[in-house]
PDB file of C-alpha atoms in Angstrom:
ATOM      1  CA  MET A  13      -6.879  84.380  77.163  1.00  0.00           C
ATOM      2  CA  GLU A  14      -9.952  84.527  79.433  1.00  0.00           C
ATOM      3  CA  GLN A  15      -8.264  82.418  82.112  1.00  0.00           C
ATOM      4  CA  GLU A  16      -5.380  84.919  82.342  1.00  0.00           C
ATOM      5  CA  VAL A  17      -7.736  87.710  83.453  1.00  0.00           C
ATOM      6  CA  TYR A  18      -8.104  87.699  87.239  1.00  0.00           C
ATOM      7  CA  HIS A  19     -11.074  90.045  87.169  1.00  0.00           C
ATOM      8  CA  ILE A  20     -12.531  93.016  85.274  1.00  0.00           C
ATOM      9  CA  PRO A  21     -13.978  95.558  87.730  1.00  0.00           C
ATOM     10  CA  ALA A  22     -17.650  96.312  87.139  1.00  0.00           C
ATOM     11  CA  LEU A  23     -19.037  99.856  87.047  1.00  0.00           C
ATOM     12  CA  LEU A  24     -15.573 101.346  87.598  1.00  0.00           C
ATOM     13  CA  ASP A  25     -16.315 104.976  86.685  1.00  0.00           C
ATOM     14  CA  GLU A  26     -19.602 104.908  88.592  1.00  0.00           C
ATOM     15  CA  THR A  27     -17.820 103.478  91.640  1.00  0.00           C
ATOM     16  CA  LEU A  28     -15.208 106.238  91.652  1.00  0.00           C
ATOM     17  CA  GLN A  29     -17.911 108.861  91.252  1.00  0.00           C
ATOM     18  CA  GLY A  30     -19.872 107.316  94.128  1.00  0.00           C
ATOM     19  CA  LEU A  31     -16.850 107.319  96.443  1.00  0.00           C
ATOM     20  CA  ASP A  32     -16.220 111.024  95.684  1.00  0.00           C
ATOM     21  CA  ILE A  33     -12.526 110.508  96.464  1.00  0.00           C
ATOM     22  CA  LYS A  34     -10.623 113.126  98.456  1.00  0.00           C
ATOM     23  CA  PRO A  35      -6.911 113.066  97.561  1.00  0.00           C
ATOM     24  CA  ASP A  36      -5.872 112.910 101.236  1.00  0.00           C
ATOM     25  CA  GLY A  37      -8.688 110.556 102.326  1.00  0.00           C
ATOM     26  CA  ILE A  38      -8.643 107.079 103.818  1.00  0.00           C
ATOM     27  CA  TYR A  39     -10.453 104.419 101.760  1.00  0.00           C
ATOM     28  CA  VAL A  40     -11.182 100.723 102.023  1.00  0.00           C
ATOM     29  CA  ASP A  41     -11.805  98.201  99.241  1.00  0.00           C
ATOM     30  CA  VAL A  42     -13.191  95.240 101.178  1.00  0.00           C
ATOM     31  CA  THR A  43     -13.216  92.929  98.135  1.00  0.00           C
ATOM     32  CA  PHE A  44      -9.750  93.531  96.667  1.00  0.00           C
ATOM     33  CA  GLY A  45      -9.647  90.536  94.276  1.00  0.00           C
ATOM     34  CA  GLY A  46      -7.713  91.521  91.168  1.00  0.00           C
ATOM     35  CA  GLY A  47      -7.217  95.055  92.471  1.00  0.00           C
ATOM     36  CA  GLY A  48      -8.948  96.803  89.569  1.00  0.00           C
ATOM     37  CA  HIS A  49     -11.039  99.148  91.681  1.00  0.00           C
ATOM     38  CA  SER A  50      -8.177  99.673  94.155  1.00  0.00           C
ATOM     39  CA  ARG A  51      -5.693 100.719  91.465  1.00  0.00           C
ATOM     40  CA  ALA A  52      -8.142 103.310  90.172  1.00  0.00           C
ATOM     41  CA  ILE A  53      -8.751 104.620  93.702  1.00  0.00           C
ATOM     42  CA  ILE A  54      -5.051 104.935  94.561  1.00  0.00           C
ATOM     43  CA  GLN A  55      -4.402 106.921  91.375  1.00  0.00           C
ATOM     44  CA  ARG A  56      -6.670 109.603  92.817  1.00  0.00           C
ATOM     45  CA  LEU A  57      -4.874 109.841  96.165  1.00  0.00           C
ATOM     46  CA  ASN A  58      -2.003 112.156  97.040  1.00  0.00           C
ATOM     47  CA  GLY A  59       0.882 111.331  99.378  1.00  0.00           C
ATOM     48  CA  ASP A  60      -1.335 111.646 102.452  1.00  0.00           C
ATOM     49  CA  GLY A  61      -4.098 109.345 101.186  1.00  0.00           C
ATOM     50  CA  ARG A  62      -4.391 105.728 102.289  1.00  0.00           C
ATOM     51  CA  LEU A  63      -6.082 102.642 100.877  1.00  0.00           C
ATOM     52  CA  TYR A  64      -6.711  99.326 102.655  1.00  0.00           C
ATOM     53  CA  GLY A  65      -7.604  96.288 100.554  1.00  0.00           C
ATOM     54  CA  PHE A  66      -9.295  93.301 102.213  1.00  0.00           C
ATOM     55  CA  ASP A  67      -9.475  89.801 100.753  1.00  0.00           C
ATOM     56  CA  GLN A  68      -9.835  86.393 102.386  1.00  0.00           C
ATOM     57  CA  ASP A  69      -8.412  84.519  99.375  1.00  0.00           C
ATOM     58  CA  ALA A  70      -4.651  84.020  99.496  1.00  0.00           C
ATOM     59  CA  ASP A  71      -4.551  84.168  95.662  1.00  0.00           C
ATOM     60  CA  ALA A  72      -5.500  87.866  95.829  1.00  0.00           C
ATOM     61  CA  MET A  73      -2.261  88.627  97.712  1.00  0.00           C
ATOM     62  CA  ASN A  74      -0.416  88.140  94.426  1.00  0.00           C
ATOM     63  CA  ASN A  75      -2.240  91.221  93.104  1.00  0.00           C
ATOM     64  CA  ALA A  76      -1.289  93.482  96.032  1.00  0.00           C
ATOM     65  CA  ILE A  77      -0.297  97.007  94.980  1.00  0.00           C
ATOM     66  CA  ASP A  78       3.342  97.907  95.566  1.00  0.00           C
ATOM     67  CA  ASP A  79       2.724 101.377  96.955  1.00  0.00           C
ATOM     68  CA  SER A  80       3.444 102.867 100.383  1.00  0.00           C
ATOM     69  CA  ARG A  81      -0.118 104.197 100.517  1.00  0.00           C
ATOM     70  CA  PHE A  82      -1.609 100.704 100.178  1.00  0.00           C
ATOM     71  CA  THR A  83      -2.054  97.990 102.818  1.00  0.00           C
ATOM     72  CA  PHE A  84      -3.287  94.493 101.959  1.00  0.00           C
ATOM     73  CA  VAL A  85      -5.364  92.894 104.717  1.00  0.00           C
ATOM     74  CA  TYR A  86      -5.675  89.111 104.446  1.00  0.00           C
ATOM     75  CA  SER A  87      -9.108  88.758 106.035  1.00  0.00           C
ATOM     76  CA  ASN A  88     -12.830  88.414 105.485  1.00  0.00           C
ATOM     77  CA  PHE A  89     -14.482  91.837 105.377  1.00  0.00           C
ATOM     78  CA  ARG A  90     -16.691  90.855 108.316  1.00  0.00           C
ATOM     79  CA  PHE A  91     -13.678  91.767 110.474  1.00  0.00           C
ATOM     80  CA  LEU A  92     -13.394  95.255 108.958  1.00  0.00           C
ATOM     81  CA  ARG A  93     -13.464  97.215 112.220  1.00  0.00           C
ATOM     82  CA  ASN A  94     -10.984  95.002 114.092  1.00  0.00           C
ATOM     83  CA  PHE A  95      -8.343  95.153 111.370  1.00  0.00           C
ATOM     84  CA  LEU A  96      -8.699  98.873 110.692  1.00  0.00           C
ATOM     85  CA  ARG A  97      -8.264  99.572 114.394  1.00  0.00           C
ATOM     86  CA  TYR A  98      -5.278  97.225 114.434  1.00  0.00           C
ATOM     87  CA  TYR A  99      -3.724  99.561 111.852  1.00  0.00           C
ATOM     88  CA  GLY A 100      -4.651 102.592 113.952  1.00  0.00           C
ATOM     89  CA  VAL A 101      -7.561 103.697 111.769  1.00  0.00           C
ATOM     90  CA  GLU A 102     -10.578 104.988 113.705  1.00  0.00           C
ATOM     91  CA  SER A 103     -12.644 106.273 110.767  1.00  0.00           C
ATOM     92  CA  VAL A 104     -12.537 106.384 106.962  1.00  0.00           C
ATOM     93  CA  ASP A 105     -13.808 108.538 104.095  1.00  0.00           C
ATOM     94  CA  GLY A 106     -15.140 105.775 101.893  1.00  0.00           C
ATOM     95  CA  ILE A 107     -15.759 102.028 101.751  1.00  0.00           C
ATOM     96  CA  LEU A 108     -16.276  99.927  98.628  1.00  0.00           C
ATOM     97  CA  GLY A 109     -17.661  96.398  98.486  1.00  0.00           C
ATOM     98  CA  ASP A 110     -17.920  94.625  95.115  1.00  0.00           C
ATOM     99  CA  LEU A 111     -19.710  91.413  96.090  1.00  0.00           C
ATOM    100  CA  GLY A 112     -19.141  89.584  92.820  1.00  0.00           C
ATOM    101  CA  VAL A 113     -17.009  86.465  92.460  1.00  0.00           C
ATOM    102  CA  SER A 114     -13.747  87.076  90.566  1.00  0.00           C
ATOM    103  CA  PHE A 115     -13.305  85.622  87.085  1.00  0.00           C
ATOM    104  CA  HIS A 116     -10.292  83.879  88.601  1.00  0.00           C
ATOM    105  CA  HIS A 117     -12.572  81.792  90.806  1.00  0.00           C
ATOM    106  CA  PHE A 118     -15.102  80.932  88.117  1.00  0.00           C
ATOM    107  CA  ASP A 119     -12.373  80.059  85.613  1.00  0.00           C
ATOM    108  CA  ASP A 120     -10.344  77.738  87.863  1.00  0.00           C
ATOM    109  CA  PRO A 121     -11.882  74.217  87.753  1.00  0.00           C
ATOM    110  CA  GLU A 122     -10.051  73.294  90.968  1.00  0.00           C
ATOM    111  CA  ARG A 123     -12.060  75.875  92.921  1.00  0.00           C
ATOM    112  CA  GLY A 124     -15.432  74.323  91.972  1.00  0.00           C
ATOM    113  CA  PHE A 125     -17.335  77.613  91.626  1.00  0.00           C
ATOM    114  CA  SER A 126     -18.604  76.964  88.108  1.00  0.00           C
ATOM    115  CA  PHE A 127     -20.780  74.274  86.527  1.00  0.00           C
ATOM    116  CA  ARG A 128     -19.015  74.751  83.189  1.00  0.00           C
ATOM    117  CA  TRP A 129     -16.320  72.155  83.819  1.00  0.00           C
ATOM    118  CA  ASP A 130     -15.647  69.311  86.187  1.00  0.00           C
ATOM    119  CA  GLY A 131     -13.646  69.709  89.354  1.00  0.00           C
ATOM    120  CA  PRO A 132     -13.936  69.174  93.102  1.00  0.00           C
ATOM    121  CA  LEU A 133     -17.027  70.611  94.835  1.00  0.00           C
ATOM    122  CA  ASP A 134     -15.050  73.159  96.818  1.00  0.00           C
ATOM    123  CA  MET A 135     -16.339  76.781  96.566  1.00  0.00           C
ATOM    124  CA  ARG A 136     -14.335  78.079  99.538  1.00  0.00           C
ATOM    125  CA  MET A 137     -13.219  81.693  99.143  1.00  0.00           C
ATOM    126  CA  ASN A 138     -10.891  81.132 102.078  1.00  0.00           C
ATOM    127  CA  ARG A 139      -9.107  77.866 101.380  1.00  0.00           C
ATOM    128  CA  ASN A 140      -8.175  77.553 105.050  1.00  0.00           C
ATOM    129  CA  ALA A 141     -11.854  77.025 105.877  1.00  0.00           C
ATOM    130  CA  THR A 142     -12.581  73.382 106.690  1.00  0.00           C
ATOM    131  CA  ARG A 143     -16.000  72.844 105.084  1.00  0.00           C
ATOM    132  CA  THR A 144     -16.272  72.639 101.308  1.00  0.00           C
ATOM    133  CA  ALA A 145     -19.432  72.516  99.209  1.00  0.00           C
ATOM    134  CA  ALA A 146     -19.022  68.725  99.135  1.00  0.00           C
ATOM    135  CA  TRP A 147     -19.233  68.703 102.949  1.00  0.00           C
ATOM    136  CA  TYR A 148     -22.562  70.538 102.918  1.00  0.00           C
ATOM    137  CA  VAL A 149     -23.908  68.316 100.128  1.00  0.00           C
ATOM    138  CA  ALA A 150     -22.945  65.282 102.220  1.00  0.00           C
ATOM    139  CA  ASN A 151     -24.024  66.496 105.667  1.00  0.00           C
ATOM    140  CA  TYR A 152     -26.866  68.977 105.391  1.00  0.00           C
ATOM    141  CA  THR A 153     -30.298  67.507 106.075  1.00  0.00           C
ATOM    142  CA  GLU A 154     -32.877  67.430 103.309  1.00  0.00           C
ATOM    143  CA  GLN A 155     -34.658  70.373 104.946  1.00  0.00           C
ATOM    144  CA  GLU A 156     -31.429  72.395 105.250  1.00  0.00           C
ATOM    145  CA  LEU A 157     -30.589  71.768 101.599  1.00  0.00           C
ATOM    146  CA  ALA A 158     -34.108  72.684 100.503  1.00  0.00           C
ATOM    147  CA  ASP A 159     -33.987  75.911 102.529  1.00  0.00           C
ATOM    148  CA  ALA A 160     -30.598  76.824 101.037  1.00  0.00           C
ATOM    149  CA  PHE A 161     -31.728  76.272  97.437  1.00  0.00           C
ATOM    150  CA  TYR A 162     -34.970  78.163  98.044  1.00  0.00           C
ATOM    151  CA  LEU A 163     -33.616  81.094 100.089  1.00  0.00           C
ATOM    152  CA  TYR A 164     -30.238  81.569  98.444  1.00  0.00           C
ATOM    153  CA  GLY A 165     -30.891  80.177  94.973  1.00  0.00           C
ATOM    154  CA  GLU A 166     -34.556  81.211  94.731  1.00  0.00           C
ATOM    155  CA  LEU A 167     -35.308  77.892  93.022  1.00  0.00           C
ATOM    156  CA  LYS A 168     -38.894  76.689  92.784  1.00  0.00           C
ATOM    157  CA  THR A 169     -37.678  73.078  92.602  1.00  0.00           C
ATOM    158  CA  ALA A 170     -35.601  73.433  95.807  1.00  0.00           C
ATOM    159  CA  ARG A 171     -37.384  70.617  97.668  1.00  0.00           C
ATOM    160  CA  ARG A 172     -37.124  68.179  94.786  1.00  0.00           C
ATOM    161  CA  ILE A 173     -33.426  68.956  94.259  1.00  0.00           C
ATOM    162  CA  ALA A 174     -32.732  68.477  97.976  1.00  0.00           C
ATOM    163  CA  ALA A 175     -34.568  65.142  98.039  1.00  0.00           C
ATOM    164  CA  ALA A 176     -32.662  63.945  94.970  1.00  0.00           C
ATOM    165  CA  ILE A 177     -29.313  64.857  96.557  1.00  0.00           C
ATOM    166  CA  VAL A 178     -30.138  63.000  99.781  1.00  0.00           C
ATOM    167  CA  LYS A 179     -31.213  59.926  97.829  1.00  0.00           C
ATOM    168  CA  ALA A 180     -28.156  59.990  95.545  1.00  0.00           C
ATOM    169  CA  ARG A 181     -25.611  60.467  98.326  1.00  0.00           C
ATOM    170  CA  GLN A 182     -26.889  57.319 100.056  1.00  0.00           C
ATOM    171  CA  GLU A 183     -25.734  55.347  97.027  1.00  0.00           C
ATOM    172  CA  SER A 184     -22.399  57.117  96.442  1.00  0.00           C
ATOM    173  CA  PRO A 185     -20.687  60.328  97.617  1.00  0.00           C
ATOM    174  CA  ILE A 186     -21.198  63.541  95.615  1.00  0.00           C
ATOM    175  CA  THR A 187     -17.776  65.175  95.582  1.00  0.00           C
ATOM    176  CA  THR A 188     -17.364  66.644  92.082  1.00  0.00           C
ATOM    177  CA  VAL A 189     -19.178  69.167  89.913  1.00  0.00           C
ATOM    178  CA  GLU A 190     -20.139  66.496  87.363  1.00  0.00           C
ATOM    179  CA  GLN A 191     -21.587  64.241  90.065  1.00  0.00           C
ATOM    180  CA  LEU A 192     -23.738  67.095  91.387  1.00  0.00           C
ATOM    181  CA  LEU A 193     -24.889  68.053  87.886  1.00  0.00           C
ATOM    182  CA  ALA A 194     -25.978  64.471  87.209  1.00  0.00           C
ATOM    183  CA  VAL A 195     -28.250  64.640  90.258  1.00  0.00           C
ATOM    184  CA  VAL A 196     -29.773  68.125  89.784  1.00  0.00           C
ATOM    185  CA  LYS A 197     -30.145  68.399  85.992  1.00  0.00           C
ATOM    186  CA  PRO A 198     -33.399  66.361  85.836  1.00  0.00           C
ATOM    187  CA  PHE A 199     -35.014  69.131  87.943  1.00  0.00           C
ATOM    188  CA  ILE A 200     -33.696  72.006  85.831  1.00  0.00           C
ATOM    189  CA  ASN A 201     -35.785  73.640  83.101  1.00  0.00           C
ATOM    190  CA  PRO A 202     -33.860  72.906  79.846  1.00  0.00           C
ATOM    191  CA  ARG A 203     -34.873  76.306  78.471  1.00  0.00           C
ATOM    192  CA  LYS A 204     -33.342  78.012  81.522  1.00  0.00           C
ATOM    193  CA  GLU A 205     -30.520  75.571  82.181  1.00  0.00           C
ATOM    194  CA  LYS A 206     -27.647  78.055  82.573  1.00  0.00           C
ATOM    195  CA  LYS A 207     -29.672  80.381  84.795  1.00  0.00           C
ATOM    196  CA  GLU A 208     -31.002  77.668  87.089  1.00  0.00           C
ATOM    197  CA  LEU A 209     -27.688  75.817  87.380  1.00  0.00           C
ATOM    198  CA  ALA A 210     -26.092  79.148  88.299  1.00  0.00           C
ATOM    199  CA  GLN A 211     -28.738  79.480  91.035  1.00  0.00           C
ATOM    200  CA  VAL A 212     -27.896  76.019  92.400  1.00  0.00           C
ATOM    201  CA  PHE A 213     -24.204  76.879  92.566  1.00  0.00           C
ATOM    202  CA  GLN A 214     -24.902  80.339  93.972  1.00  0.00           C
ATOM    203  CA  ALA A 215     -26.901  78.825  96.836  1.00  0.00           C
ATOM    204  CA  LEU A 216     -24.124  76.413  97.759  1.00  0.00           C
ATOM    205  CA  ARG A 217     -21.465  79.127  97.489  1.00  0.00           C
ATOM    206  CA  ILE A 218     -23.426  81.416  99.822  1.00  0.00           C
ATOM    207  CA  VAL A 219     -23.733  78.626 102.401  1.00  0.00           C
ATOM    208  CA  VAL A 220     -20.077  77.564 102.160  1.00  0.00           C
ATOM    209  CA  ASN A 221     -18.806  81.107 102.659  1.00  0.00           C
ATOM    210  CA  GLY A 222     -21.472  82.387 105.066  1.00  0.00           C
ATOM    211  CA  GLU A 223     -21.959  85.270 102.651  1.00  0.00           C
ATOM    212  CA  ILE A 224     -25.194  86.715 104.006  1.00  0.00           C
ATOM    213  CA  GLU A 225     -23.930  86.710 107.600  1.00  0.00           C
ATOM    214  CA  ALA A 226     -20.612  88.240 106.497  1.00  0.00           C
ATOM    215  CA  LEU A 227     -22.408  90.954 104.492  1.00  0.00           C
ATOM    216  CA  SER A 228     -24.634  91.760 107.478  1.00  0.00           C
ATOM    217  CA  ASP A 229     -21.604  92.086 109.777  1.00  0.00           C
ATOM    218  CA  PHE A 230     -19.762  94.207 107.209  1.00  0.00           C
ATOM    219  CA  LEU A 231     -22.618  96.669 106.677  1.00  0.00           C
ATOM    220  CA  GLN A 232     -23.038  97.313 110.395  1.00  0.00           C
ATOM    221  CA  GLN A 233     -19.297  97.848 110.846  1.00  0.00           C
ATOM    222  CA  ALA A 234     -19.074 100.071 107.764  1.00  0.00           C
ATOM    223  CA  LEU A 235     -21.604 102.403 109.360  1.00  0.00           C
ATOM    224  CA  THR A 236     -19.512 102.733 112.533  1.00  0.00           C
ATOM    225  CA  MET A 237     -16.233 103.217 110.626  1.00  0.00           C
ATOM    226  CA  LEU A 238     -17.391 105.889 108.170  1.00  0.00           C
ATOM    227  CA  LYS A 239     -16.787 109.535 108.978  1.00  0.00           C
ATOM    228  CA  PRO A 240     -19.782 111.881 108.682  1.00  0.00           C
ATOM    229  CA  GLY A 241     -19.955 112.627 104.954  1.00  0.00           C
ATOM    230  CA  GLY A 242     -18.165 109.356 104.175  1.00  0.00           C
ATOM    231  CA  ARG A 243     -19.463 107.225 101.314  1.00  0.00           C
ATOM    232  CA  LEU A 244     -20.530 103.580 101.284  1.00  0.00           C
ATOM    233  CA  VAL A 245     -20.548 102.057  97.774  1.00  0.00           C
ATOM    234  CA  VAL A 246     -21.733  98.473  97.304  1.00  0.00           C
ATOM    235  CA  ILE A 247     -22.079  96.451  94.095  1.00  0.00           C
ATOM    236  CA  THR A 248     -24.365  93.421  94.320  1.00  0.00           C
ATOM    237  CA  TYR A 249     -25.115  90.620  91.858  1.00  0.00           C
ATOM    238  CA  HIS A 250     -28.268  88.945  93.125  1.00  0.00           C
ATOM    239  CA  SER A 251     -31.526  90.060  94.708  1.00  0.00           C
ATOM    240  CA  LEU A 252     -30.754  88.723  98.185  1.00  0.00           C
ATOM    241  CA  GLU A 253     -27.661  90.877  98.573  1.00  0.00           C
ATOM    242  CA  ASP A 254     -29.249  93.856  96.866  1.00  0.00           C
ATOM    243  CA  ARG A 255     -32.299  93.783  99.152  1.00  0.00           C
ATOM    244  CA  LEU A 256     -30.096  93.656 102.254  1.00  0.00           C
ATOM    245  CA  VAL A 257     -27.915  96.550 101.049  1.00  0.00           C
ATOM    246  CA  LYS A 258     -30.913  98.633  99.964  1.00  0.00           C
ATOM    247  CA  ASN A 259     -32.687  98.164 103.304  1.00  0.00           C
ATOM    248  CA  PHE A 260     -29.543  98.991 105.264  1.00  0.00           C
ATOM    249  CA  MET A 261     -28.770 102.125 103.283  1.00  0.00           C
ATOM    250  CA  ARG A 262     -32.361 103.298 103.522  1.00  0.00           C
ATOM    251  CA  THR A 263     -32.819 102.749 107.253  1.00  0.00           C
ATOM    252  CA  GLY A 264     -29.466 102.005 108.884  1.00  0.00           C
ATOM    253  CA  ASN A 265     -30.590  98.559 110.025  1.00  0.00           C
ATOM    254  CA  LEU A 266     -30.703  95.117 108.446  1.00  0.00           C
ATOM    255  CA  ASN A 267     -34.460  94.674 108.788  1.00  0.00           C
ATOM    256  CA  GLY A 268     -35.209  97.768 106.749  1.00  0.00           C
ATOM    257  CA  GLU A 269     -37.431  99.140 109.533  1.00  0.00           C
ATOM    258  CA  SER A 270     -37.504 102.929 109.424  1.00  0.00           C
ATOM    259  CA  ALA A 271     -37.154 104.812 112.691  1.00  0.00           C
ATOM    260  CA  GLN A 272     -38.795 108.243 112.868  1.00  0.00           C
ATOM    261  CA  ASP A 273     -38.609 111.173 115.219  1.00  0.00           C
ATOM    262  CA  PHE A 274     -41.548 112.962 116.878  1.00  0.00           C
ATOM    263  CA  PHE A 275     -42.198 114.913 113.682  1.00  0.00           C
ATOM    264  CA  GLY A 276     -42.202 111.818 111.457  1.00  0.00           C
ATOM    265  CA  ARG A 277     -38.789 112.498 109.949  1.00  0.00           C
ATOM    266  CA  ASN A 278     -36.687 109.504 108.935  1.00  0.00           C
ATOM    267  CA  LEU A 279     -33.874 108.879 111.422  1.00  0.00           C
ATOM    268  CA  SER A 280     -31.680 106.885 109.046  1.00  0.00           C
ATOM    269  CA  PRO A 281     -27.948 107.537 109.555  1.00  0.00           C
ATOM    270  CA  PHE A 282     -27.536 107.597 105.768  1.00  0.00           C
ATOM    271  CA  LYS A 283     -28.498 109.873 102.934  1.00  0.00           C
ATOM    272  CA  LEU A 284     -29.329 107.591 100.004  1.00  0.00           C
ATOM    273  CA  LEU A 285     -27.602 108.913  96.872  1.00  0.00           C
ATOM    274  CA  THR A 286     -29.084 106.313  94.511  1.00  0.00           C
ATOM    275  CA  SER A 287     -32.874 106.112  94.592  1.00  0.00           C
ATOM    276  CA  LYS A 288     -32.549 103.281  92.080  1.00  0.00           C
ATOM    277  CA  PRO A 289     -29.456 101.122  91.638  1.00  0.00           C
ATOM    278  CA  ILE A 290     -26.951 102.078  88.957  1.00  0.00           C
ATOM    279  CA  VAL A 291     -26.562  99.302  86.384  1.00  0.00           C
ATOM    280  CA  PRO A 292     -23.973  98.778  83.621  1.00  0.00           C
ATOM    281  CA  SER A 293     -24.457 100.397  80.236  1.00  0.00           C
ATOM    282  CA  GLU A 294     -25.054  98.262  77.178  1.00  0.00           C
ATOM    283  CA  ALA A 295     -21.500  99.057  76.089  1.00  0.00           C
ATOM    284  CA  GLU A 296     -20.053  97.771  79.387  1.00  0.00           C
ATOM    285  CA  VAL A 297     -22.104  94.560  79.243  1.00  0.00           C
ATOM    286  CA  GLU A 298     -20.868  94.019  75.692  1.00  0.00           C
ATOM    287  CA  ARG A 299     -17.246  94.420  76.885  1.00  0.00           C
ATOM    288  CA  ASN A 300     -17.808  92.466  80.093  1.00  0.00           C
ATOM    289  CA  PRO A 301     -20.894  90.184  79.935  1.00  0.00           C
ATOM    290  CA  ARG A 302     -20.360  89.076  83.548  1.00  0.00           C
ATOM    291  CA  ALA A 303     -21.210  92.598  84.710  1.00  0.00           C
ATOM    292  CA  ARG A 304     -24.772  92.331  83.392  1.00  0.00           C
ATOM    293  CA  SER A 305     -26.362  91.595  86.787  1.00  0.00           C
ATOM    294  CA  ALA A 306     -24.331  94.200  88.729  1.00  0.00           C
ATOM    295  CA  LYS A 307     -26.245  96.825  90.743  1.00  0.00           C
ATOM    296  CA  LEU A 308     -24.454  99.692  92.455  1.00  0.00           C
ATOM    297  CA  ARG A 309     -25.862 101.620  95.412  1.00  0.00           C
ATOM    298  CA  VAL A 310     -24.338 104.625  97.158  1.00  0.00           C
ATOM    299  CA  ALA A 311     -25.082 106.145 100.556  1.00  0.00           C
ATOM    300  CA  GLU A 312     -23.495 109.000 102.493  1.00  0.00           C
ATOM    301  CA  LYS A 313     -23.226 108.932 106.262  1.00  0.00           C
ATOM    302  CA  LEU A 314     -25.050 111.879 107.799  1.00  0.00           C
ATOM    303  CA  PRO A 315     -23.554 113.955 110.593  1.00  0.00           C
ATOM    304  CA  THR A 316     -24.885 113.070 114.051  1.00  0.00           C
ATOM    305  CA  ASP A 317     -26.486 115.641 116.307  1.00  0.00           C
ATOM    306  CA  ASP A 318     -24.299 116.192 119.339  1.00  0.00           C
TER     307      ASP A 318
END
């Protein structure tokens, strides 16, 4: 039964509350996936409301909503501004980004996102992209691999894992999940095996899909596309993403450097509506264990002084 579920949206009620949906507003779900959040948003729109759903995975097109108020955009969300302007949209009332990987991806062995079963080392969200996880495992230098596992996986054994991969690939190619596991498992703490293997796979997935660069591009474009009073709602699943989103919402820039006026007042273009991230309730985690690491942040774009 689990494999038939494309995705269960995390923090659904909290997301809708954060977006503060106007019935005639224009909204964007930049991570459409199974369409769970989008379907809930469109139920709150009247005939004048509009919803745009972005997804770079062709599989998500099968979930597109058959409704005249909905437009599916087959693209990475880093091209948010270009595609909205293509559709004649200059500004929007709310933007949602749920940065989690769909159940559909984790549960399909052919996609290679999970260490739970064997399959090709793929991990591409956009299957038209040329470089798979196997390509990076085969071609990244030892230093590049170590940096990826340390920065994106936050693994203390990053250097040792990278060295082991380089040594192993000289003897035979590493092209499947099982082959990678055989190389990295000796450097994984048995008491934390699931957590640390998830970190290994997370690091590779981030590299394959350029996730940090895409998130950075998206956040900057979201700021320009939101109307004054518009809401930005982002759900993250690991500390790297969460830190980037928190800094951006707090300051309006990716470095998290606060600009101040002559009187020492913060010049951020956002009003932060969540001083601390909203996390799932115990009841939600019980229903949907994969939501346990979700953190939701909400910011409202402030009016500019003309």
